[in-house]
Protein backbone atom coordinates (compact mmCIF):
# COMPACT_ATOMS: atom_id res chain seq x y z
CA UNK A 1 0.00 0.00 0.00
CA UNK A 2 1.36 3.42 -0.89
CA UNK A 3 1.72 5.98 1.89
CA UNK A 4 -1.12 8.22 0.72
CA UNK A 5 -3.68 5.52 0.00
CA UNK A 6 -6.06 6.82 2.67
CA UNK A 7 -5.66 10.41 1.54
CA UNK A 8 -6.52 9.28 -1.99
CA UNK A 9 -9.63 7.59 -0.59
CA UNK A 10 -10.56 10.77 1.28
CA UNK A 11 -10.32 12.79 -1.93
CA UNK A 12 -12.81 10.43 -3.57
CA UNK A 13 -15.41 11.35 -0.94
CA UNK A 14 -17.54 14.47 -0.58
CA UNK A 15 -16.91 16.37 2.68
CA UNK A 16 -20.43 17.79 2.55
CA UNK A 17 -22.12 14.38 2.58
CA UNK A 18 -19.39 11.88 3.53
CA UNK A 19 -17.92 13.94 6.37
CA UNK A 20 -18.34 11.21 8.99
CA UNK A 21 -16.44 8.67 6.87
CA UNK A 22 -13.68 11.17 6.07
CA UNK A 23 -13.31 12.11 9.73
CA UNK A 24 -13.25 8.43 10.69
CA UNK A 25 -10.48 7.67 8.19
CA UNK A 26 -8.45 10.66 9.37
CA UNK A 27 -8.91 9.82 13.05
CA UNK A 28 -8.53 6.05 12.99
CA UNK A 29 -6.17 5.40 10.07
CA UNK A 30 -4.13 8.52 9.30
CA UNK A 31 -3.73 10.22 12.69
CA UNK A 32 -4.99 8.03 15.55
CA UNK A 33 -2.35 9.09 18.09
CA UNK A 34 -2.42 12.73 17.04
CA UNK A 35 -6.21 12.82 17.15
CA UNK A 36 -6.30 11.42 20.69
CA UNK A 37 -3.60 13.81 21.90
CA UNK A 38 -5.02 16.89 20.20
CA UNK A 39 -8.57 16.26 21.40
CA UNK A 40 -7.17 15.83 24.89
CA UNK A 41 -5.45 19.20 24.57
CA UNK A 42 -8.66 20.66 23.13
CA UNK A 43 -10.61 19.73 26.27
CA UNK A 44 -7.70 20.82 28.44
CA UNK A 45 -7.90 24.34 26.99
CA UNK A 46 -11.44 24.69 28.27
CA UNK A 47 -10.28 24.40 31.88
CA UNK A 48 -8.67 27.84 31.53
CA UNK A 49 -12.13 29.40 31.20
CA UNK A 50 -13.12 30.10 34.83
CA UNK A 51 -16.81 29.30 34.32
CA UNK A 52 -15.85 25.87 32.96
CA UNK A 53 -12.85 25.05 35.16
CA UNK A 54 -14.68 26.09 38.31
CA UNK A 55 -17.68 23.90 37.47
CA UNK A 56 -15.52 20.87 36.70
CA UNK A 57 -13.62 21.31 39.97
CA UNK A 58 -16.84 21.67 41.95
CA UNK A 59 -18.17 18.33 40.72
CA UNK A 60 -14.99 16.62 41.95
CA UNK A 61 -15.09 14.28 38.98
CA UNK A 62 -12.05 15.73 37.21
CA UNK A 63 -9.94 15.98 40.36
CA UNK A 64 -10.92 12.84 42.31
CA UNK A 65 -11.73 10.36 39.52
CA UNK A 66 -9.58 11.78 36.76
CA UNK A 67 -8.83 8.51 34.95
CA UNK A 68 -12.48 7.51 34.85
CA UNK A 69 -13.57 10.92 33.61
CA UNK A 70 -10.90 10.72 30.91
CA UNK A 71 -11.99 7.22 29.93
CA UNK A 72 -15.68 8.10 29.82
CA UNK A 73 -15.09 11.17 27.66
CA UNK A 74 -12.90 9.24 25.22
CA UNK A 75 -15.29 6.29 25.00
CA UNK A 76 -18.44 8.38 24.52
CA UNK A 77 -16.88 10.40 21.71
CA UNK A 78 -15.33 7.26 20.24
CA UNK A 79 -18.69 5.46 20.09
CA UNK A 80 -20.11 8.23 17.92
CA UNK A 81 -17.06 8.26 15.66
CA UNK A 82 -16.74 4.49 15.30
CA UNK A 83 -20.41 3.64 14.81
CA UNK A 84 -21.92 6.84 13.40
CA UNK A 85 -24.50 9.38 14.51
CA UNK A 86 -27.45 7.26 13.43
CA UNK A 87 -26.29 3.98 14.95
CA UNK A 88 -27.73 2.65 18.19
CA UNK A 89 -24.36 3.07 19.88
CA UNK A 90 -23.90 6.59 18.53
CA UNK A 91 -27.36 7.70 19.62
CA UNK A 92 -26.84 6.20 23.07
CA UNK A 93 -23.49 7.98 23.43
CA UNK A 94 -25.01 11.35 22.52
CA UNK A 95 -27.95 10.68 24.87
CA UNK A 96 -25.52 9.95 27.72
CA UNK A 97 -23.54 13.09 26.99
CA UNK A 98 -26.66 15.26 26.94
CA UNK A 99 -28.02 13.65 30.12
CA UNK A 100 -24.85 14.51 32.00
CA UNK A 101 -24.61 18.05 30.69
CA UNK A 102 -28.19 19.06 31.32
CA UNK A 103 -27.65 18.60 35.07
CA UNK A 104 -25.60 21.79 35.07
CA UNK A 105 -26.23 25.42 34.18
CA UNK A 106 -23.92 25.66 31.16
CA UNK A 107 -24.41 28.44 28.63
CA UNK A 108 -24.74 27.80 24.90
CA UNK A 109 -21.76 30.11 24.48
CA UNK A 110 -19.58 27.80 26.57
CA UNK A 111 -20.84 24.72 24.72
CA UNK A 112 -20.11 26.20 21.30
CA UNK A 113 -16.65 27.26 22.47
CA UNK A 114 -15.91 23.69 23.59
CA UNK A 115 -17.12 22.45 20.20
CA UNK A 116 -14.79 24.92 18.48
CA UNK A 117 -11.79 23.44 20.30
CA UNK A 118 -12.57 20.05 18.73
CA UNK A 119 -12.44 21.63 15.27
CA UNK A 120 -9.52 24.03 15.63
CA UNK A 121 -7.02 22.40 18.00
CA UNK A 122 -6.52 19.15 15.99
CA UNK A 123 -5.81 21.12 12.80
CA UNK A 124 -3.33 23.35 14.58
CA UNK A 125 -1.73 20.31 16.22
CA UNK A 126 -1.25 18.58 12.86
CA UNK A 127 0.08 21.79 11.30
CA UNK A 128 2.75 21.83 14.02
CA UNK A 129 3.45 18.16 14.74
CA UNK A 130 1.66 15.86 12.30
CA UNK A 131 3.32 13.73 9.66
CA UNK A 132 1.23 15.79 7.24
CA UNK A 133 -1.35 18.53 7.77
CA UNK A 134 -5.07 18.06 7.26
CA UNK A 135 -6.09 18.39 3.63
CA UNK A 136 -8.87 20.90 2.79
CA UNK A 137 -11.23 17.91 2.46
CA UNK A 138 -10.40 16.82 6.01
CA UNK A 139 -10.80 20.33 7.42
CA UNK A 140 -14.24 20.69 5.87
CA UNK A 141 -15.25 17.20 7.00
CA UNK A 142 -14.23 17.99 10.59
CA UNK A 143 -16.32 21.17 10.48
CA UNK A 144 -19.35 19.29 9.24
CA UNK A 145 -18.82 16.45 11.71
CA UNK A 146 -18.85 18.75 14.72
CA UNK A 147 -21.66 20.86 13.32
CA UNK A 148 -23.69 17.64 13.23
CA UNK A 149 -22.67 16.83 16.80
CA UNK A 150 -23.67 20.34 17.83
CA UNK A 151 -27.07 19.82 16.25
CA UNK A 152 -27.61 16.65 18.28
CA UNK A 153 -26.62 18.61 21.37
CA UNK A 154 -29.29 21.19 20.58
CA UNK A 155 -26.80 24.05 20.15
CA UNK A 156 -27.63 27.29 18.36
CA UNK A 157 -25.38 29.62 16.37
CA UNK A 158 -22.78 26.98 15.55
CA UNK A 159 -20.19 28.33 13.05
CA UNK A 160 -20.45 27.15 9.45
CA UNK A 161 -16.81 27.28 8.34
CA UNK A 162 -13.40 26.50 9.81
CA UNK A 163 -12.48 30.20 9.69
CA UNK A 164 -15.58 31.04 11.75
CA UNK A 165 -14.77 28.32 14.29
CA UNK A 166 -11.20 29.58 14.55
CA UNK A 167 -12.27 33.18 15.00
CA UNK A 168 -14.80 32.17 17.66
CA UNK A 169 -12.18 30.19 19.59
CA UNK A 170 -9.58 32.95 19.50
CA UNK A 171 -12.04 35.71 20.41
CA UNK A 172 -13.58 33.65 23.20
CA UNK A 173 -10.23 32.79 24.74
CA UNK A 174 -9.00 36.39 24.62
CA UNK A 175 -12.14 37.49 26.43
CA UNK A 176 -12.44 34.63 28.91
CA UNK A 177 -9.11 32.99 29.75
CA UNK A 178 -8.10 33.76 33.31
CA UNK A 179 -6.83 32.20 36.50
CA UNK A 180 -9.24 30.34 38.75
CA UNK A 181 -8.17 27.93 41.46
CA UNK A 182 -10.76 25.40 40.32
CA UNK A 183 -9.38 25.43 36.79
CA UNK A 184 -5.84 25.12 38.15
CA UNK A 185 -6.87 22.13 40.27
CA UNK A 186 -8.41 20.39 37.25
CA UNK A 187 -5.31 21.19 35.19
CA UNK A 188 -2.99 19.78 37.88
CA UNK A 189 -5.08 16.60 38.12
CA UNK A 190 -4.97 16.20 34.33
CA UNK A 191 -1.20 16.66 34.17
CA UNK A 192 -0.79 14.20 37.04
CA UNK A 193 -2.91 11.70 35.11
CA UNK A 194 -0.71 12.14 32.05
CA UNK A 195 2.38 11.51 34.16
CA UNK A 196 0.80 8.35 35.60
CA UNK A 197 0.69 6.73 32.16
CA UNK A 198 4.50 6.43 32.13
CA UNK A 199 7.04 4.70 34.37
CA UNK A 200 7.58 6.70 37.56
CA UNK A 201 11.03 7.84 36.50
CA UNK A 202 9.56 9.43 33.36
CA UNK A 203 6.36 10.81 34.87
CA UNK A 204 7.82 14.12 35.99
CA UNK A 205 9.53 14.63 32.65
CA UNK A 206 6.27 13.98 30.78
CA UNK A 207 4.44 16.47 33.00
CA UNK A 208 7.07 19.12 32.30
CA UNK A 209 6.96 18.29 28.59
CA UNK A 210 3.20 18.76 28.54
CA UNK A 211 3.59 22.28 29.94
CA UNK A 212 6.14 23.01 27.21
CA UNK A 213 3.45 22.35 24.60
CA UNK A 214 1.11 25.00 26.05
CA UNK A 215 0.90 28.38 24.34
CA UNK A 216 1.61 31.39 26.55
CA UNK A 217 -2.00 32.56 27.13
CA UNK A 218 -3.05 29.05 28.19
CA UNK A 219 -0.04 28.50 30.43
CA UNK A 220 -0.45 31.92 32.04
CA UNK A 221 -4.16 31.31 32.69
CA UNK A 222 -3.18 28.32 34.85
CA UNK A 223 -0.40 30.23 36.60
CA UNK A 224 2.43 27.94 35.51
CA UNK A 225 5.92 29.45 35.23
CA UNK A 226 7.43 29.73 31.78
CA UNK A 227 9.61 26.68 30.94
CA UNK A 228 13.18 27.35 29.93
CA UNK A 229 13.53 28.26 26.27
CA UNK A 230 15.97 25.36 25.77
CA UNK A 231 13.56 22.77 27.21
CA UNK A 232 10.58 24.12 25.31
CA UNK A 233 12.50 24.14 22.05
CA UNK A 234 13.74 20.57 22.64
CA UNK A 235 10.26 19.23 23.43
CA UNK A 236 8.66 20.83 20.38
CA UNK A 237 11.53 19.72 18.15
CA UNK A 238 11.05 16.17 19.43
CA UNK A 239 7.35 16.31 18.54
CA UNK A 240 8.17 17.49 15.02
CA UNK A 241 10.77 14.74 14.70
CA UNK A 242 8.13 12.16 15.62
CA UNK A 243 6.00 13.45 12.76
CA UNK A 244 8.85 13.05 10.30
CA UNK A 245 9.42 9.47 11.47
CA UNK A 246 5.72 8.59 11.17
CA UNK A 247 5.77 9.94 7.60
CA UNK A 248 8.17 7.12 6.70
CA UNK A 249 5.91 4.37 8.08
CA UNK A 250 3.53 2.34 5.89
CA UNK A 251 -0.16 3.25 5.97
CA UNK A 252 -2.28 1.70 8.68
CA UNK A 253 -4.17 -1.39 7.48
CA UNK A 254 -6.70 -1.55 10.32
CA UNK A 255 -8.42 1.18 12.30
CA UNK A 256 -7.13 2.25 15.69
CA UNK A 257 -10.20 3.36 17.65
CA UNK A 258 -9.58 5.43 20.74
CA UNK A 259 -11.06 2.69 22.95
CA UNK A 260 -7.97 0.60 22.18
CA UNK A 261 -5.58 3.25 23.48
CA UNK A 262 -3.34 2.19 26.35
CA UNK A 263 -4.36 5.41 28.09
CA UNK A 264 -7.93 4.10 28.55
CA UNK A 265 -7.50 1.96 31.64
CA UNK A 266 -10.68 1.95 33.69
CA UNK A 267 -12.68 -0.80 31.96
CA UNK A 268 -10.56 -3.95 31.71
CA UNK A 269 -13.70 -6.11 31.63
CA UNK A 270 -15.52 -4.06 28.99
CA UNK A 271 -18.23 -1.44 29.23
CA UNK A 272 -21.65 -0.41 28.03
CA UNK A 273 -22.05 3.03 26.50
CA UNK A 274 -25.30 3.51 28.42
CA UNK A 275 -23.41 3.17 31.72
CA UNK A 276 -20.52 5.54 31.01
CA UNK A 277 -20.25 8.85 32.79
CA UNK A 278 -21.99 10.09 35.91
CA UNK A 279 -25.49 9.44 37.20
CA UNK A 280 -27.41 11.25 39.89
CA UNK A 281 -27.75 9.18 43.07
CA UNK A 282 -26.22 6.16 41.39
CA UNK A 283 -22.73 5.76 42.82
CA UNK A 284 -21.61 4.49 39.42
CA UNK A 285 -19.04 7.22 39.24
CA UNK A 286 -17.13 5.44 41.97
CA UNK A 287 -16.98 2.22 40.00
CA UNK A 288 -14.73 1.49 37.07
CA UNK A 289 -16.98 -1.24 35.72
CA UNK A 290 -20.56 -1.88 34.81
CA UNK A 291 -22.87 -2.73 37.67
CA UNK A 292 -25.48 -4.55 35.59
CA UNK A 293 -25.63 -7.98 34.06
CA UNK A 294 -27.09 -9.16 30.80
CA UNK A 295 -26.25 -8.19 27.25
CA UNK A 296 -22.83 -7.93 25.75
CA UNK A 297 -20.63 -4.98 26.74
CA UNK A 298 -18.09 -3.44 24.39
CA UNK A 299 -14.66 -4.82 25.07
CA UNK A 300 -12.04 -2.17 25.57
CA UNK A 301 -8.30 -2.70 25.56
CA UNK A 302 -6.52 -1.54 28.67
CA UNK A 303 -3.09 -2.77 27.73
Short mmCIF file of N, CA, C and O in Angstrom, two decimals, residues 29-119:
data_model
loop_
_atom_site.label_atom_id
_atom_site.label_comp_id
_atom_site.label_asym_id
_atom_site.label_seq_id
_atom_site.Cartn_x
_atom_site.Cartn_y
_atom_site.Cartn_z
N UNK A 29 -7.19 5.97 10.96
CA UNK A 29 -6.17 5.40 10.07
C UNK A 29 -4.97 6.33 9.90
O UNK A 29 -3.83 5.90 10.01
N UNK A 30 -5.22 7.60 9.59
CA UNK A 30 -4.13 8.52 9.30
C UNK A 30 -3.48 9.10 10.56
O UNK A 30 -2.26 9.19 10.65
N UNK A 31 -4.28 9.50 11.53
CA UNK A 31 -3.73 10.22 12.69
C UNK A 31 -4.32 9.74 14.02
O UNK A 31 -4.77 10.55 14.83
N UNK A 32 -4.34 8.46 14.30
CA UNK A 32 -4.99 8.03 15.55
C UNK A 32 -4.34 8.60 16.80
O UNK A 32 -5.04 9.09 17.70
N UNK A 33 -3.02 8.55 16.90
CA UNK A 33 -2.35 9.09 18.09
C UNK A 33 -2.51 10.60 18.16
O UNK A 33 -2.84 11.15 19.22
N UNK A 34 -2.30 11.27 17.05
CA UNK A 34 -2.42 12.73 17.04
C UNK A 34 -3.83 13.18 17.35
O UNK A 34 -4.03 14.20 18.03
N UNK A 35 -4.82 12.45 16.86
CA UNK A 35 -6.21 12.82 17.15
C UNK A 35 -6.49 12.71 18.64
O UNK A 35 -7.08 13.61 19.24
N UNK A 36 -6.08 11.59 19.25
CA UNK A 36 -6.30 11.42 20.69
C UNK A 36 -5.60 12.52 21.50
O UNK A 36 -6.18 13.09 22.43
N UNK A 37 -4.34 12.80 21.15
CA UNK A 37 -3.60 13.81 21.90
C UNK A 37 -4.20 15.21 21.70
O UNK A 37 -4.36 15.97 22.66
N UNK A 38 -4.53 15.54 20.47
CA UNK A 38 -5.02 16.89 20.20
C UNK A 38 -6.41 17.11 20.78
O UNK A 38 -6.71 18.22 21.25
N UNK A 39 -7.26 16.09 20.77
CA UNK A 39 -8.57 16.26 21.40
C UNK A 39 -8.43 16.37 22.91
O UNK A 39 -9.19 17.09 23.56
N UNK A 40 -7.44 15.66 23.48
CA UNK A 40 -7.17 15.83 24.89
C UNK A 40 -6.74 17.25 25.21
O UNK A 40 -7.20 17.86 26.19
N UNK A 41 -5.87 17.82 24.38
CA UNK A 41 -5.45 19.20 24.57
C UNK A 41 -6.60 20.17 24.31
O UNK A 41 -6.67 21.23 24.94
N UNK A 42 -7.50 19.81 23.40
CA UNK A 42 -8.66 20.66 23.13
C UNK A 42 -9.51 20.80 24.39
O UNK A 42 -9.87 21.92 24.80
N UNK A 43 -9.83 19.67 25.03
CA UNK A 43 -10.61 19.73 26.27
C UNK A 43 -9.84 20.43 27.37
O UNK A 43 -10.41 21.18 28.18
N UNK A 44 -8.54 20.21 27.41
CA UNK A 44 -7.70 20.82 28.44
C UNK A 44 -7.77 22.35 28.36
O UNK A 44 -7.77 23.04 29.38
N UNK A 45 -7.82 22.89 27.15
CA UNK A 45 -7.90 24.34 26.99
C UNK A 45 -9.11 24.91 27.71
O UNK A 45 -9.07 26.03 28.25
N UNK A 46 -10.21 24.16 27.70
CA UNK A 46 -11.44 24.69 28.27
C UNK A 46 -11.34 24.91 29.78
O UNK A 46 -12.10 25.70 30.33
N UNK A 47 -10.42 24.23 30.44
CA UNK A 47 -10.28 24.40 31.88
C UNK A 47 -9.79 25.80 32.24
O UNK A 47 -9.95 26.23 33.39
N UNK A 48 -9.18 26.49 31.28
CA UNK A 48 -8.67 27.84 31.53
C UNK A 48 -9.76 28.90 31.48
O UNK A 48 -9.48 30.07 31.75
N UNK A 49 -10.97 28.50 31.14
CA UNK A 49 -12.13 29.40 31.20
C UNK A 49 -12.73 29.25 32.59
O UNK A 49 -13.19 28.17 32.95
N UNK A 50 -12.69 30.27 33.45
CA UNK A 50 -13.12 30.10 34.83
C UNK A 50 -14.50 29.48 35.00
O UNK A 50 -14.70 28.65 35.89
N UNK A 51 -15.46 29.86 34.16
CA UNK A 51 -16.81 29.30 34.32
C UNK A 51 -16.82 27.79 34.10
O UNK A 51 -17.62 27.07 34.69
N UNK A 52 -15.92 27.30 33.25
CA UNK A 52 -15.85 25.87 32.96
C UNK A 52 -14.97 25.16 34.00
O UNK A 52 -15.36 24.16 34.59
N UNK A 53 -13.76 25.68 34.21
CA UNK A 53 -12.85 25.05 35.16
C UNK A 53 -13.41 24.99 36.55
O UNK A 53 -13.28 23.98 37.26
N UNK A 54 -14.09 26.05 36.97
CA UNK A 54 -14.68 26.09 38.31
C UNK A 54 -15.78 25.04 38.46
O UNK A 54 -15.86 24.36 39.48
N UNK A 55 -16.61 24.90 37.42
CA UNK A 55 -17.68 23.90 37.47
C UNK A 55 -17.10 22.49 37.54
O UNK A 55 -17.54 21.66 38.35
N UNK A 56 -16.11 22.20 36.71
CA UNK A 56 -15.52 20.87 36.70
C UNK A 56 -14.86 20.54 38.04
O UNK A 56 -14.94 19.41 38.52
N UNK A 57 -14.23 21.54 38.65
CA UNK A 57 -13.62 21.31 39.97
C UNK A 57 -14.68 21.07 41.03
O UNK A 57 -14.51 20.22 41.91
N UNK A 58 -15.80 21.80 40.94
CA UNK A 58 -16.84 21.67 41.95
C UNK A 58 -17.47 20.29 41.94
O UNK A 58 -17.85 19.75 42.98
N UNK A 59 -17.59 19.67 40.78
CA UNK A 59 -18.17 18.33 40.72
C UNK A 59 -17.26 17.29 41.36
O UNK A 59 -17.73 16.24 41.80
N UNK A 60 -15.95 17.57 41.40
CA UNK A 60 -14.99 16.62 41.95
C UNK A 60 -14.62 15.51 41.00
O UNK A 60 -13.67 14.76 41.25
N UNK A 61 -15.34 15.40 39.89
CA UNK A 61 -15.09 14.28 38.98
C UNK A 61 -13.72 14.37 38.32
O UNK A 61 -13.05 13.37 38.12
N UNK A 62 -13.30 15.58 37.95
CA UNK A 62 -12.05 15.73 37.21
C UNK A 62 -10.84 15.85 38.12
O UNK A 62 -9.71 15.88 37.65
N UNK A 63 -11.06 15.92 39.43
CA UNK A 63 -9.94 15.98 40.36
C UNK A 63 -9.81 14.72 41.21
O UNK A 63 -8.72 14.36 41.64
N UNK A 64 -10.93 14.03 41.45
CA UNK A 64 -10.92 12.84 42.31
C UNK A 64 -11.01 11.53 41.53
O UNK A 64 -10.59 10.49 42.02
N UNK A 65 -11.59 11.57 40.35
CA UNK A 65 -11.73 10.36 39.52
C UNK A 65 -11.27 10.69 38.10
O UNK A 65 -11.98 10.45 37.13
N UNK A 66 -10.07 11.22 38.01
CA UNK A 66 -9.58 11.78 36.76
C UNK A 66 -9.49 10.73 35.65
O UNK A 66 -9.87 10.98 34.51
N UNK A 67 -8.96 9.55 35.98
CA UNK A 67 -8.83 8.51 34.95
C UNK A 67 -10.19 8.09 34.42
O UNK A 67 -10.38 7.95 33.21
N UNK A 68 -11.16 7.92 35.30
CA UNK A 68 -12.48 7.51 34.85
C UNK A 68 -13.14 8.59 33.99
O UNK A 68 -13.78 8.29 32.98
N UNK A 69 -12.99 9.84 34.40
CA UNK A 69 -13.57 10.92 33.61
C UNK A 69 -12.92 10.98 32.23
O UNK A 69 -13.59 11.22 31.23
N UNK A 70 -11.60 10.76 32.20
CA UNK A 70 -10.90 10.72 30.91
C UNK A 70 -11.44 9.57 30.06
O UNK A 70 -11.79 9.75 28.89
N UNK A 71 -11.50 8.39 30.66
CA UNK A 71 -11.99 7.22 29.93
C UNK A 71 -13.39 7.44 29.39
O UNK A 71 -13.68 7.15 28.22
N UNK A 72 -14.29 7.93 30.23
CA UNK A 72 -15.68 8.10 29.82
C UNK A 72 -15.80 9.09 28.67
O UNK A 72 -16.56 8.86 27.72
N UNK A 73 -15.05 10.19 28.74
CA UNK A 73 -15.09 11.17 27.66
C UNK A 73 -14.60 10.56 26.36
O UNK A 73 -15.23 10.71 25.30
N UNK A 74 -13.46 9.87 26.42
CA UNK A 74 -12.90 9.24 25.22
C UNK A 74 -13.88 8.22 24.64
O UNK A 74 -14.14 8.19 23.42
N UNK A 75 -14.45 7.38 25.48
CA UNK A 75 -15.29 6.29 25.00
C UNK A 75 -16.63 6.78 24.45
O UNK A 75 -17.16 6.22 23.48
N UNK A 76 -17.18 7.82 25.05
CA UNK A 76 -18.44 8.38 24.52
C UNK A 76 -18.21 9.00 23.14
O UNK A 76 -18.96 8.73 22.19
N UNK A 77 -17.16 9.80 23.01
CA UNK A 77 -16.88 10.40 21.71
C UNK A 77 -16.49 9.34 20.69
O UNK A 77 -16.86 9.42 19.50
N UNK A 78 -15.77 8.32 21.14
CA UNK A 78 -15.33 7.26 20.24
C UNK A 78 -16.50 6.44 19.71
O UNK A 78 -16.49 6.00 18.56
N UNK A 79 -17.52 6.24 20.53
CA UNK A 79 -18.69 5.46 20.09
C UNK A 79 -19.39 6.16 18.94
O UNK A 79 -19.85 5.51 17.98
N UNK A 80 -19.49 7.48 19.01
CA UNK A 80 -20.11 8.23 17.92
C UNK A 80 -19.26 8.12 16.67
O UNK A 80 -19.77 7.87 15.57
N UNK A 81 -17.96 8.31 16.82
CA UNK A 81 -17.06 8.26 15.66
C UNK A 81 -17.04 6.88 15.03
O UNK A 81 -17.15 6.74 13.80
N UNK A 82 -16.91 5.84 15.84
CA UNK A 82 -16.74 4.49 15.30
C UNK A 82 -18.02 3.96 14.66
O UNK A 82 -17.98 3.30 13.62
N UNK A 83 -19.17 4.27 15.27
CA UNK A 83 -20.41 3.64 14.81
C UNK A 83 -21.34 4.58 14.05
O UNK A 83 -22.25 4.12 13.36
N UNK A 84 -21.12 5.89 14.15
CA UNK A 84 -21.92 6.84 13.40
C UNK A 84 -23.03 7.46 14.22
O UNK A 84 -23.52 6.89 15.20
N UNK A 85 -23.46 8.64 13.79
CA UNK A 85 -24.50 9.38 14.51
C UNK A 85 -25.82 8.64 14.56
O UNK A 85 -26.57 8.75 15.53
N UNK A 86 -26.13 7.89 13.52
CA UNK A 86 -27.45 7.26 13.43
C UNK A 86 -27.47 5.85 14.00
O UNK A 86 -28.53 5.23 14.05
N UNK A 87 -26.33 5.33 14.40
CA UNK A 87 -26.29 3.98 14.95
C UNK A 87 -26.86 3.96 16.36
O UNK A 87 -26.97 4.99 17.03
N UNK A 88 -27.23 2.77 16.83
CA UNK A 88 -27.73 2.65 18.19
C UNK A 88 -26.68 3.10 19.20
O UNK A 88 -26.99 3.79 20.18
N UNK A 89 -25.42 2.70 18.96
CA UNK A 89 -24.36 3.07 19.88
C UNK A 89 -24.11 4.58 19.86
O UNK A 89 -23.88 5.20 20.90
N UNK A 90 -24.12 5.16 18.64
CA UNK A 90 -23.90 6.59 18.53
C UNK A 90 -25.01 7.39 19.20
O UNK A 90 -24.74 8.37 19.91
N UNK A 91 -26.24 6.99 18.99
CA UNK A 91 -27.36 7.70 19.62
C UNK A 91 -27.30 7.57 21.13
O UNK A 91 -27.59 8.53 21.86
N UNK A 92 -26.94 6.39 21.63
CA UNK A 92 -26.84 6.20 23.07
C UNK A 92 -25.73 7.06 23.66
O UNK A 92 -25.87 7.64 24.75
N UNK A 93 -24.61 7.17 22.95
CA UNK A 93 -23.49 7.98 23.43
C UNK A 93 -23.90 9.45 23.52
O UNK A 93 -23.59 10.13 24.51
N UNK A 94 -24.58 9.95 22.50
CA UNK A 94 -25.01 11.35 22.52
C UNK A 94 -26.06 11.55 23.61
O UNK A 94 -26.05 12.57 24.32
N UNK A 95 -26.94 10.59 23.80
CA UNK A 95 -27.95 10.68 24.87
C UNK A 95 -27.26 10.77 26.23
O UNK A 95 -27.63 11.58 27.08
N UNK A 96 -26.24 9.93 26.44
CA UNK A 96 -25.52 9.95 27.72
C UNK A 96 -24.85 11.31 27.94
O UNK A 96 -24.88 11.88 29.02
N UNK A 97 -24.22 11.81 26.90
CA UNK A 97 -23.54 13.09 26.99
C UNK A 97 -24.54 14.20 27.34
O UNK A 97 -24.29 15.03 28.24
N UNK A 98 -25.66 14.22 26.68
CA UNK A 98 -26.66 15.26 26.94
C UNK A 98 -27.28 15.11 28.33
O UNK A 98 -27.57 16.10 29.00
N UNK A 99 -27.47 13.86 28.77
CA UNK A 99 -28.02 13.65 30.12
C UNK A 99 -27.09 14.21 31.19
O UNK A 99 -27.55 14.80 32.17
N UNK A 100 -25.81 14.00 31.01
CA UNK A 100 -24.85 14.51 32.00
C UNK A 100 -24.80 16.03 31.98
O UNK A 100 -24.81 16.68 33.02
N UNK A 101 -24.77 16.61 30.79
CA UNK A 101 -24.61 18.05 30.69
C UNK A 101 -25.82 18.82 31.18
O UNK A 101 -25.67 19.91 31.76
N UNK A 102 -27.00 18.29 30.97
CA UNK A 102 -28.19 19.06 31.32
C UNK A 102 -28.38 19.20 32.83
O UNK A 102 -29.24 19.95 33.28
N UNK A 103 -27.58 18.47 33.61
CA UNK A 103 -27.65 18.60 35.07
C UNK A 103 -27.04 19.91 35.54
O UNK A 103 -27.23 20.30 36.70
N UNK A 104 -26.32 20.60 34.66
CA UNK A 104 -25.60 21.79 35.07
C UNK A 104 -26.04 23.00 34.25
O UNK A 104 -26.51 22.88 33.12
N UNK A 105 -25.87 24.17 34.83
CA UNK A 105 -26.23 25.42 34.18
C UNK A 105 -25.06 25.88 33.31
O UNK A 105 -24.22 26.67 33.75
N UNK A 106 -25.01 25.36 32.10
CA UNK A 106 -23.92 25.66 31.16
C UNK A 106 -24.50 26.46 30.01
O UNK A 106 -25.51 26.07 29.41
N UNK A 107 -23.88 27.58 29.68
CA UNK A 107 -24.41 28.44 28.63
C UNK A 107 -24.13 27.86 27.25
O UNK A 107 -23.17 27.11 27.05
N UNK A 108 -24.99 28.20 26.28
CA UNK A 108 -24.74 27.80 24.90
C UNK A 108 -23.40 28.33 24.42
O UNK A 108 -22.70 27.68 23.64
N UNK A 109 -23.03 29.52 24.88
CA UNK A 109 -21.76 30.11 24.48
C UNK A 109 -20.59 29.22 24.89
O UNK A 109 -19.66 29.00 24.11
N UNK A 110 -20.64 28.70 26.12
CA UNK A 110 -19.58 27.80 26.57
C UNK A 110 -19.58 26.50 25.77
O UNK A 110 -18.51 25.99 25.39
N UNK A 111 -20.77 25.95 25.50
CA UNK A 111 -20.84 24.72 24.72
C UNK A 111 -20.23 24.90 23.33
O UNK A 111 -19.47 24.05 22.85
N UNK A 112 -20.59 25.99 22.66
CA UNK A 112 -20.11 26.20 21.30
C UNK A 112 -18.60 26.44 21.31
O UNK A 112 -17.88 26.00 20.40
N UNK A 113 -18.10 27.11 22.35
CA UNK A 113 -16.65 27.26 22.47
C UNK A 113 -15.97 25.90 22.58
O UNK A 113 -14.97 25.64 21.89
N UNK A 114 -16.49 25.02 23.44
CA UNK A 114 -15.91 23.69 23.59
C UNK A 114 -15.92 22.97 22.24
O UNK A 114 -14.93 22.34 21.83
N UNK A 115 -17.02 23.08 21.51
CA UNK A 115 -17.12 22.45 20.20
C UNK A 115 -16.04 23.02 19.26
O UNK A 115 -15.43 22.27 18.48
N UNK A 116 -15.80 24.31 19.36
CA UNK A 116 -14.79 24.92 18.48
C UNK A 116 -13.40 24.38 18.76
O UNK A 116 -12.57 24.28 17.85
N UNK A 117 -13.11 24.01 20.01
CA UNK A 117 -11.79 23.44 20.30
C UNK A 117 -11.60 22.12 19.58
O UNK A 117 -10.49 21.80 19.14
N UNK A 118 -12.67 21.33 19.42
CA UNK A 118 -12.57 20.05 18.73
C UNK A 118 -12.26 20.24 17.24
O UNK A 118 -11.67 19.35 16.61
N UNK A 119 -12.68 21.35 16.69
CA UNK A 119 -12.44 21.63 15.27
C UNK A 119 -11.06 22.24 15.06
O UNK A 119 -10.32 21.84 14.16
#
